[in-house]
Tab-separated table of C-alpha atoms and ligand atoms in Angstrom:
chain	number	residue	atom	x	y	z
P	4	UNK	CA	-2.357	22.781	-9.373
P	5	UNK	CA	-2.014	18.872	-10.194
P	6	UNK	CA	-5.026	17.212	-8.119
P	7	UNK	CA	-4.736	13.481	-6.797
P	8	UNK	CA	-8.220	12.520	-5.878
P	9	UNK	CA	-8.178	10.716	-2.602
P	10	UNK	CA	-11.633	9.323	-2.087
P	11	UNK	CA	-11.085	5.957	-2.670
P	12	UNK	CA	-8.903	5.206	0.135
P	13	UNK	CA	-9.960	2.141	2.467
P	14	UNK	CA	-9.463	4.400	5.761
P	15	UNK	CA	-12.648	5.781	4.421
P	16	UNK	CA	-15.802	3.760	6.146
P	17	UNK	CA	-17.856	5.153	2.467
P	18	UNK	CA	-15.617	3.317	0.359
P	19	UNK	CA	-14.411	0.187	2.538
P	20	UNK	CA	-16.890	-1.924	1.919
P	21	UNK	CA	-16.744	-1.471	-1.751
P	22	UNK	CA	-13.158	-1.926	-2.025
P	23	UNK	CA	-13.465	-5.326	-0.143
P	24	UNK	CA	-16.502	-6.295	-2.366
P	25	UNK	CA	-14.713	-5.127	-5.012
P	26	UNK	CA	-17.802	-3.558	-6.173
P	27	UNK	CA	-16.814	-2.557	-9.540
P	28	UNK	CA	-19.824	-0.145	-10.216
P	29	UNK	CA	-19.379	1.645	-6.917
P	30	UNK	CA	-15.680	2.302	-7.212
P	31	UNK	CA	-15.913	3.321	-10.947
P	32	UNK	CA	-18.520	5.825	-9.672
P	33	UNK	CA	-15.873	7.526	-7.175
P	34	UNK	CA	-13.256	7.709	-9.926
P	35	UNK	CA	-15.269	9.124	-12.661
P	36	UNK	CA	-16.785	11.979	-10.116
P	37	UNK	CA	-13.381	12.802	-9.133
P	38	UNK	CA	-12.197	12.958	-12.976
P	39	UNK	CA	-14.919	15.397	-13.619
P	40	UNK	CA	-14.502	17.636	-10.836
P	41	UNK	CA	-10.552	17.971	-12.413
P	42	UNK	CA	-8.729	15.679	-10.804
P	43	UNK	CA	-5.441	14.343	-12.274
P	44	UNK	CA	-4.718	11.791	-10.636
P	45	UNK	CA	-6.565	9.129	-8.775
P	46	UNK	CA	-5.365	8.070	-5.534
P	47	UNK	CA	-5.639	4.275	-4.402
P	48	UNK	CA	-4.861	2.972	-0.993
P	49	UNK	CA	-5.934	-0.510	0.242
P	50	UNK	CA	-3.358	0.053	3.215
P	51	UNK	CA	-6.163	-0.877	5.494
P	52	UNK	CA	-6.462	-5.179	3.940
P	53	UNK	CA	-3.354	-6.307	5.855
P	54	UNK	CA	-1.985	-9.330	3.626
P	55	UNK	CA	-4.064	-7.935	0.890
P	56	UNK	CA	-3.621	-5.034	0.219
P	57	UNK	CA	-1.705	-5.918	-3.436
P	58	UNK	CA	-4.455	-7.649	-4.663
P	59	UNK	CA	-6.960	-4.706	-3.654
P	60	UNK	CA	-4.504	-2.370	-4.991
P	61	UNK	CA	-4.281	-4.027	-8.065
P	62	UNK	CA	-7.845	-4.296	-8.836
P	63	UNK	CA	-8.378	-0.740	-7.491
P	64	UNK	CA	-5.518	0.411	-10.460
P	65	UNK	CA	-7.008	-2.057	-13.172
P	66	UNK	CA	-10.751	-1.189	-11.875
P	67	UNK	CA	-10.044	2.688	-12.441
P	68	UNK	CA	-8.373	2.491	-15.513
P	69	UNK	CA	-10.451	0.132	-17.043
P	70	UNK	CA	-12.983	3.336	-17.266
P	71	UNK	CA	-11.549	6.332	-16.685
P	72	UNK	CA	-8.923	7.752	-19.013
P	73	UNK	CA	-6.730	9.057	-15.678
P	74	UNK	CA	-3.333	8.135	-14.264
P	75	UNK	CA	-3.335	6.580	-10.642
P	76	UNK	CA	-1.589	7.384	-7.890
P	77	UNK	CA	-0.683	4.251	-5.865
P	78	UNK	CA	-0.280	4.807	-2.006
P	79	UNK	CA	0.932	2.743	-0.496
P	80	UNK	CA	4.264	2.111	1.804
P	81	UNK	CA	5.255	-1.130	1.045
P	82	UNK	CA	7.810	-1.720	-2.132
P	83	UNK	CA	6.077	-4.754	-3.019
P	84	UNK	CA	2.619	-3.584	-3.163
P	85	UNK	CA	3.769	-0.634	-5.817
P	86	UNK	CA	6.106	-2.512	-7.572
P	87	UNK	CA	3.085	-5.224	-8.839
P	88	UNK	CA	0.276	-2.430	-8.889
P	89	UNK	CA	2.658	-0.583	-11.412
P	90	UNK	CA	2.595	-3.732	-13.604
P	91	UNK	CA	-0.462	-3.106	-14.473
P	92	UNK	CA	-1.213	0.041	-14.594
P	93	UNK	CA	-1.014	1.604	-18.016
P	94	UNK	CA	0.769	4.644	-18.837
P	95	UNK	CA	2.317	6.885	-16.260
P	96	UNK	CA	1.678	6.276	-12.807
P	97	UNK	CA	2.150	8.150	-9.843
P	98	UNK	CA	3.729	6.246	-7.219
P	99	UNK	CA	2.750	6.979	-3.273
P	100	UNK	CA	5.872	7.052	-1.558
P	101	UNK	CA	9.417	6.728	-0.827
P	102	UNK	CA	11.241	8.255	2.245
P	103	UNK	CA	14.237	8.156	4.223
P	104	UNK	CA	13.568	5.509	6.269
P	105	UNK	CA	16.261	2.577	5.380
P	106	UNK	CA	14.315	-0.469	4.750
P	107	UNK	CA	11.820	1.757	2.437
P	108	UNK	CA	14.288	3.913	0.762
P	109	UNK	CA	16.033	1.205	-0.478
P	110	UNK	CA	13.366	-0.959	-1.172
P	111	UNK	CA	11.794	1.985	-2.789
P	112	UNK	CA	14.887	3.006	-5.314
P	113	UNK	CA	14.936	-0.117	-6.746
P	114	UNK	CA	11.372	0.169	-8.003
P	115	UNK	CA	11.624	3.725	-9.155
P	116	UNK	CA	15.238	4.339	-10.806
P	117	UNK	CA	15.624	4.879	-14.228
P	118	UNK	CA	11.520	4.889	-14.472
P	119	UNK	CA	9.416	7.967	-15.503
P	120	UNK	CA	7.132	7.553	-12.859
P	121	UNK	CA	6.152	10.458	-11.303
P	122	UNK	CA	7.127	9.862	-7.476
P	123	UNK	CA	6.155	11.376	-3.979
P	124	UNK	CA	9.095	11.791	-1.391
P	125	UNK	CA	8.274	11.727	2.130
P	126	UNK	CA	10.312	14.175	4.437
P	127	UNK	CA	10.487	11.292	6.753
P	128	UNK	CA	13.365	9.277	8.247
P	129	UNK	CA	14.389	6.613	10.716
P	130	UNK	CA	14.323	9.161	13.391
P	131	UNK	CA	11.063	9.738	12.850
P	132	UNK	CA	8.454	12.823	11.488
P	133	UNK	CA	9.996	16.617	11.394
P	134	UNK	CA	8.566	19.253	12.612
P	135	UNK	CA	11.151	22.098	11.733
P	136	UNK	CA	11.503	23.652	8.065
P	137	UNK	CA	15.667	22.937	8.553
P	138	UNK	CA	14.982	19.193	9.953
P	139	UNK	CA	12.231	18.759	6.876
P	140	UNK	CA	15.089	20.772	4.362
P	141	UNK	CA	18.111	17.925	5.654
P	142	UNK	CA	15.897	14.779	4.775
P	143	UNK	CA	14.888	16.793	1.563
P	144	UNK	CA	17.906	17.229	0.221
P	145	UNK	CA	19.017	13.786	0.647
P	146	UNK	CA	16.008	12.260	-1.152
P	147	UNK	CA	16.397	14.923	-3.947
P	148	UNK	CA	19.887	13.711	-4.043
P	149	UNK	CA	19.409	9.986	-3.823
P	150	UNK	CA	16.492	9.814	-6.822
P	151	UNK	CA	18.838	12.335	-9.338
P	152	UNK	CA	21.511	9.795	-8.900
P	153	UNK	CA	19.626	6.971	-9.521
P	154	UNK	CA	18.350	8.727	-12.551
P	155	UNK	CA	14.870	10.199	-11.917
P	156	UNK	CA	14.422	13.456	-14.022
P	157	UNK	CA	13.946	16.411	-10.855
P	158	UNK	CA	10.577	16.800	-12.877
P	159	UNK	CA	9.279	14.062	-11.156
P	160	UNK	CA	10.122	14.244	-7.919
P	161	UNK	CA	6.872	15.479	-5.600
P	162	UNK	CA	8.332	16.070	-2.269
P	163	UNK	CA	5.957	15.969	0.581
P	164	UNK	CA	6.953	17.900	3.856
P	165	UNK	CA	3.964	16.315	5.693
P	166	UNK	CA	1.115	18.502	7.102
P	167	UNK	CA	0.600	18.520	10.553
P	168	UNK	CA	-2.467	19.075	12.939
P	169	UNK	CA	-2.122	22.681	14.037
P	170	UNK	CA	-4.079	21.871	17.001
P	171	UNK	CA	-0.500	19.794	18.212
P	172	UNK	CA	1.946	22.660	18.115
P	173	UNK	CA	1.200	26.570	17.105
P	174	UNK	CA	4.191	26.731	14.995
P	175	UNK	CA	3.288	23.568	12.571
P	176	UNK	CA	1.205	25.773	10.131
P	177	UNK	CA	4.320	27.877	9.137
P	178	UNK	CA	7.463	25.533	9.563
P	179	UNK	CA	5.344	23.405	6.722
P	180	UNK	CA	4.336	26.796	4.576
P	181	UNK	CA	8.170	27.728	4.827
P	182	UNK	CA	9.203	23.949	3.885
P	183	UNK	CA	7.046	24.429	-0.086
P	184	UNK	CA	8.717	28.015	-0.208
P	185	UNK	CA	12.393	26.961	0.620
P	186	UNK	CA	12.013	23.300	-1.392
P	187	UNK	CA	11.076	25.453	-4.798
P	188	UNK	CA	13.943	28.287	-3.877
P	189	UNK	CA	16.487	25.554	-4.127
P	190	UNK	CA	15.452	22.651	-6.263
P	191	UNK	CA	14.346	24.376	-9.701
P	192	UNK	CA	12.161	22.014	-11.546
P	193	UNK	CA	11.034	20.013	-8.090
P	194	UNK	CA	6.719	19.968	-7.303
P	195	UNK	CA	5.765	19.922	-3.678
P	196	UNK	CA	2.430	17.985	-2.662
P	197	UNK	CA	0.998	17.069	0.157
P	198	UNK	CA	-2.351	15.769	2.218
P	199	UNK	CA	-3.504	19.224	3.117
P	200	UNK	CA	-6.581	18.328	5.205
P	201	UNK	CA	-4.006	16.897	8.028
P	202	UNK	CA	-3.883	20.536	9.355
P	203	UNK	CA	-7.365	20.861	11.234
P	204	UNK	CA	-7.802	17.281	12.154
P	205	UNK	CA	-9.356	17.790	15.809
P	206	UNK	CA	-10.535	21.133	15.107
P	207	UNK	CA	-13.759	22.440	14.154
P	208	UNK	CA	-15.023	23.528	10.550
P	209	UNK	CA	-11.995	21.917	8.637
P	210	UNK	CA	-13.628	22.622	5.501
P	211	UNK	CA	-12.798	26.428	6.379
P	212	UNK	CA	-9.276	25.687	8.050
P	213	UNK	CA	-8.276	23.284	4.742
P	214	UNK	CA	-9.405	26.224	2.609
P	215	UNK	CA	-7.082	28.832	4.079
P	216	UNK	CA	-4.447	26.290	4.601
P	217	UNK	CA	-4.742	26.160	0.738
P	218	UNK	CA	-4.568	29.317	-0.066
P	219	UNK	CA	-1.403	30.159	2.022
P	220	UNK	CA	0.660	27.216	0.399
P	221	UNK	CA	-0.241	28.737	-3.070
P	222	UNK	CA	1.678	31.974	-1.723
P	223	UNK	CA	4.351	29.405	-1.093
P	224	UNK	CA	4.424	27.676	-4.469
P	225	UNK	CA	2.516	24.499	-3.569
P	226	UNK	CA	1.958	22.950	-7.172
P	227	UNK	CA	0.216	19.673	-5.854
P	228	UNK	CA	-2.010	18.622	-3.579
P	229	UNK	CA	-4.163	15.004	-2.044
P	230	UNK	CA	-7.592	15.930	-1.467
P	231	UNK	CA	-11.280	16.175	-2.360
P	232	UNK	CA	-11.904	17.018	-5.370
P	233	UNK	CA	-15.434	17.390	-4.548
P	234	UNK	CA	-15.155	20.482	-1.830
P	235	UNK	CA	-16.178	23.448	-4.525
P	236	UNK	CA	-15.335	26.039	-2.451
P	237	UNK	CA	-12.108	24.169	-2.085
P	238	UNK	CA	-11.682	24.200	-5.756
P	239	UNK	CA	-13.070	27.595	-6.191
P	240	UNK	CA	-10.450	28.569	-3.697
P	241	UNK	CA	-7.344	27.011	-5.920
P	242	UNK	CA	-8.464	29.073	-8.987
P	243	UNK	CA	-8.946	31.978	-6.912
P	244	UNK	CA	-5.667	31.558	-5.003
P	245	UNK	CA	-3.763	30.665	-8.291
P	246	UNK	CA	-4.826	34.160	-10.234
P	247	UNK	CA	-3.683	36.019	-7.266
P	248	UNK	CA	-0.268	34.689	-6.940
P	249	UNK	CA	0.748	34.874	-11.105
P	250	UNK	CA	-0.072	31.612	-11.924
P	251	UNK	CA	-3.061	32.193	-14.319
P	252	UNK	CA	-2.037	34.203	-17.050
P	253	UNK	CA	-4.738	36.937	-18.742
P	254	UNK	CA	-7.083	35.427	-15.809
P	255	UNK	CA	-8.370	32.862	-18.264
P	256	UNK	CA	-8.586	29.799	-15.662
P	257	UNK	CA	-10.332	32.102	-13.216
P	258	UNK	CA	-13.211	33.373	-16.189
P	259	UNK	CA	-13.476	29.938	-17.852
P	260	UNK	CA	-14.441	28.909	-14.295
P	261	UNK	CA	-16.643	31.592	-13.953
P	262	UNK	CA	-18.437	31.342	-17.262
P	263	UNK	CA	-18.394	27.169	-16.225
P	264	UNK	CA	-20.038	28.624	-12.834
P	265	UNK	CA	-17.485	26.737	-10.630
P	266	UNK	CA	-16.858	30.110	-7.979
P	267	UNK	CA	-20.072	29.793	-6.733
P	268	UNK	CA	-22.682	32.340	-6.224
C	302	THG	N1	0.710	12.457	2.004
C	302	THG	C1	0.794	11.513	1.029
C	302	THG	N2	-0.151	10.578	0.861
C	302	THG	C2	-1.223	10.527	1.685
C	302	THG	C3	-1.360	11.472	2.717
C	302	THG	C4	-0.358	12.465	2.869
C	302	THG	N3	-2.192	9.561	1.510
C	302	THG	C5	-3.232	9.373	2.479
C	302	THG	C6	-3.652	10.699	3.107
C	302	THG	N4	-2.478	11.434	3.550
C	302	THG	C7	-4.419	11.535	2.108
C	302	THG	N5	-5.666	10.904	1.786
C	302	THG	C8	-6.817	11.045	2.555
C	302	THG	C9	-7.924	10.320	2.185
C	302	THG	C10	-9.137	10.470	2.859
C	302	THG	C11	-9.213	11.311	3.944
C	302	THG	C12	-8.105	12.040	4.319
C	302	THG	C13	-6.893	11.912	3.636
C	302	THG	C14	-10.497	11.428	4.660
C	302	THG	N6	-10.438	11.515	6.005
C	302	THG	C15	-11.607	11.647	6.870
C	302	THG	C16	-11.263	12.560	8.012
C	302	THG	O1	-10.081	12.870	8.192
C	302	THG	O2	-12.164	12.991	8.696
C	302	THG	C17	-12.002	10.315	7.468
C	302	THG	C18	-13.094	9.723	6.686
C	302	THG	C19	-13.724	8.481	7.253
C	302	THG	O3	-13.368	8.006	8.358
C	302	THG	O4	-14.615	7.965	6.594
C	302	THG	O5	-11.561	11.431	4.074
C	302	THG	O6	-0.398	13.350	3.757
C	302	THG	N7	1.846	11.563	0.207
């Protein structure tokens, strides 16, 4: 599983202040704890700072990288805002998304094509947010489509079906889980991602419904994932899940972490 750390994210009341403080110390602090609990990449959203959200972003990517040795991910939805946080960033970055909606998508090509970056497609169009696997597989295929031709290698493509609360429709846990399985059946080479924690919102114990959540999209072949690097058990869970499915050859990821004492008791 590729892990993009999402804690410093201005929607966050912990890390707003810093952000618009631009408390160096502070935000370093939230990068380097989500480096060491295995994250790969670090997600940064200002989205919050309207008008200023590039210059946040910016410092966020220089901030980060100035002392961690990780790629970011940059989230946000406007063009502009990626296209001068990539500037700086060294190395490989992530970039936090294109979809199908016009003015983005197009916007949004001309930023990414012919780049390496690695680059998270939104199952999202004009019309709006899907909530079938076929309405989620139609927008799919034309982003898949759309970033080959403009030369990005299908390695980098991270398509994102969008999670949705379960507590808004009983059949939003599985059209999603069937998305991730369908998406890897017919795009060899594709990764699937997504915010996972959008599935309990309004219920109680997320923790628990995000950690089965988790689990179930590993069945599927979910190779990516925005969260908390933090929640053990929620990393406990991925090494777990991971072993079980055939991902984790001779068990070794599942006894280093054991021997490293990350299951838990
Ligand atoms: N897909 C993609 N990018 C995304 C999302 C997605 N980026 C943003 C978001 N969704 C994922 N990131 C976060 C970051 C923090 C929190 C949730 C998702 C979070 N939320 C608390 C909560 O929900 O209770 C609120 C915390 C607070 O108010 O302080 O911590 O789906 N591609």
């Amino acid at each position: 599983m590729q892990i993009v750390g999402e804690l410093i994210n201005a929607s966050r009341k912990k890390v707003r202040e810093d952000i618009r403080d631009k408390n160096t110390e502070k935000i370093v602090q939230v990068a380097r704890d989500q480096h060491e609990a295995g994250a790969d990449f670090i997600d940064v959203n200002a989205g919050i700072f309207v008008g200023k959200e590039a210059d946040y972003v910016k410092w966020l990517v220089q901030t980060v990288q100035e002392n961690v040795d990780t790629p970011c991910c940059i989230d946000s939805p406007d063009p502009k805002v990626i296209e001068e946080a990539v500037k700086v960033h060294k190395g490989i970055p992530m970039m936090n998304s294109i979809s199908l909606e016009s003015e983005r998508y197009e916007n949004m090509i001309s930023v990414v094509k012919g780049t390496d970056m690695k680059i998270i497609a939104l199952c999202m169009s004009d019309e709006g947010m899907p909530h079938t696997k076929d309405a989620r597989m139609k927008i799919a295929d034309k982003l898949v489509n759309g970033l080959v031709k403009n030369n990005v290698d299908i390695g980098n493509i991270y398509l994102d079906p969008l999670v949705q609360p379960i507590g808004s429709g009983d059949t939003l846990g599985m059209e999603f889980l069937n998305t991730i399985e369908t998406i890897h059946h017919e795009y060899e080479g594709v990764h699937t991602i997504c915010g996972l924690s959008n599935i309990s919102y309004g219920i109680p114990k997320r923790q628990f419904a995000n950690q089965a959540f988790m689990i179930m999209a590993i069945t599927k072949g979910l190779d990516s994932a925005i969260m908390n690097p933090l929640d053990k058990k929620m990393m406990a869970s991925i090494i777990v899940a991971e072993m079980l499915a055939g991902k984790d050859e001779f068990c070794s990821n599942y006894m280093n972490a054991y021997r490293e004492g990350l299951l838990g008791d």
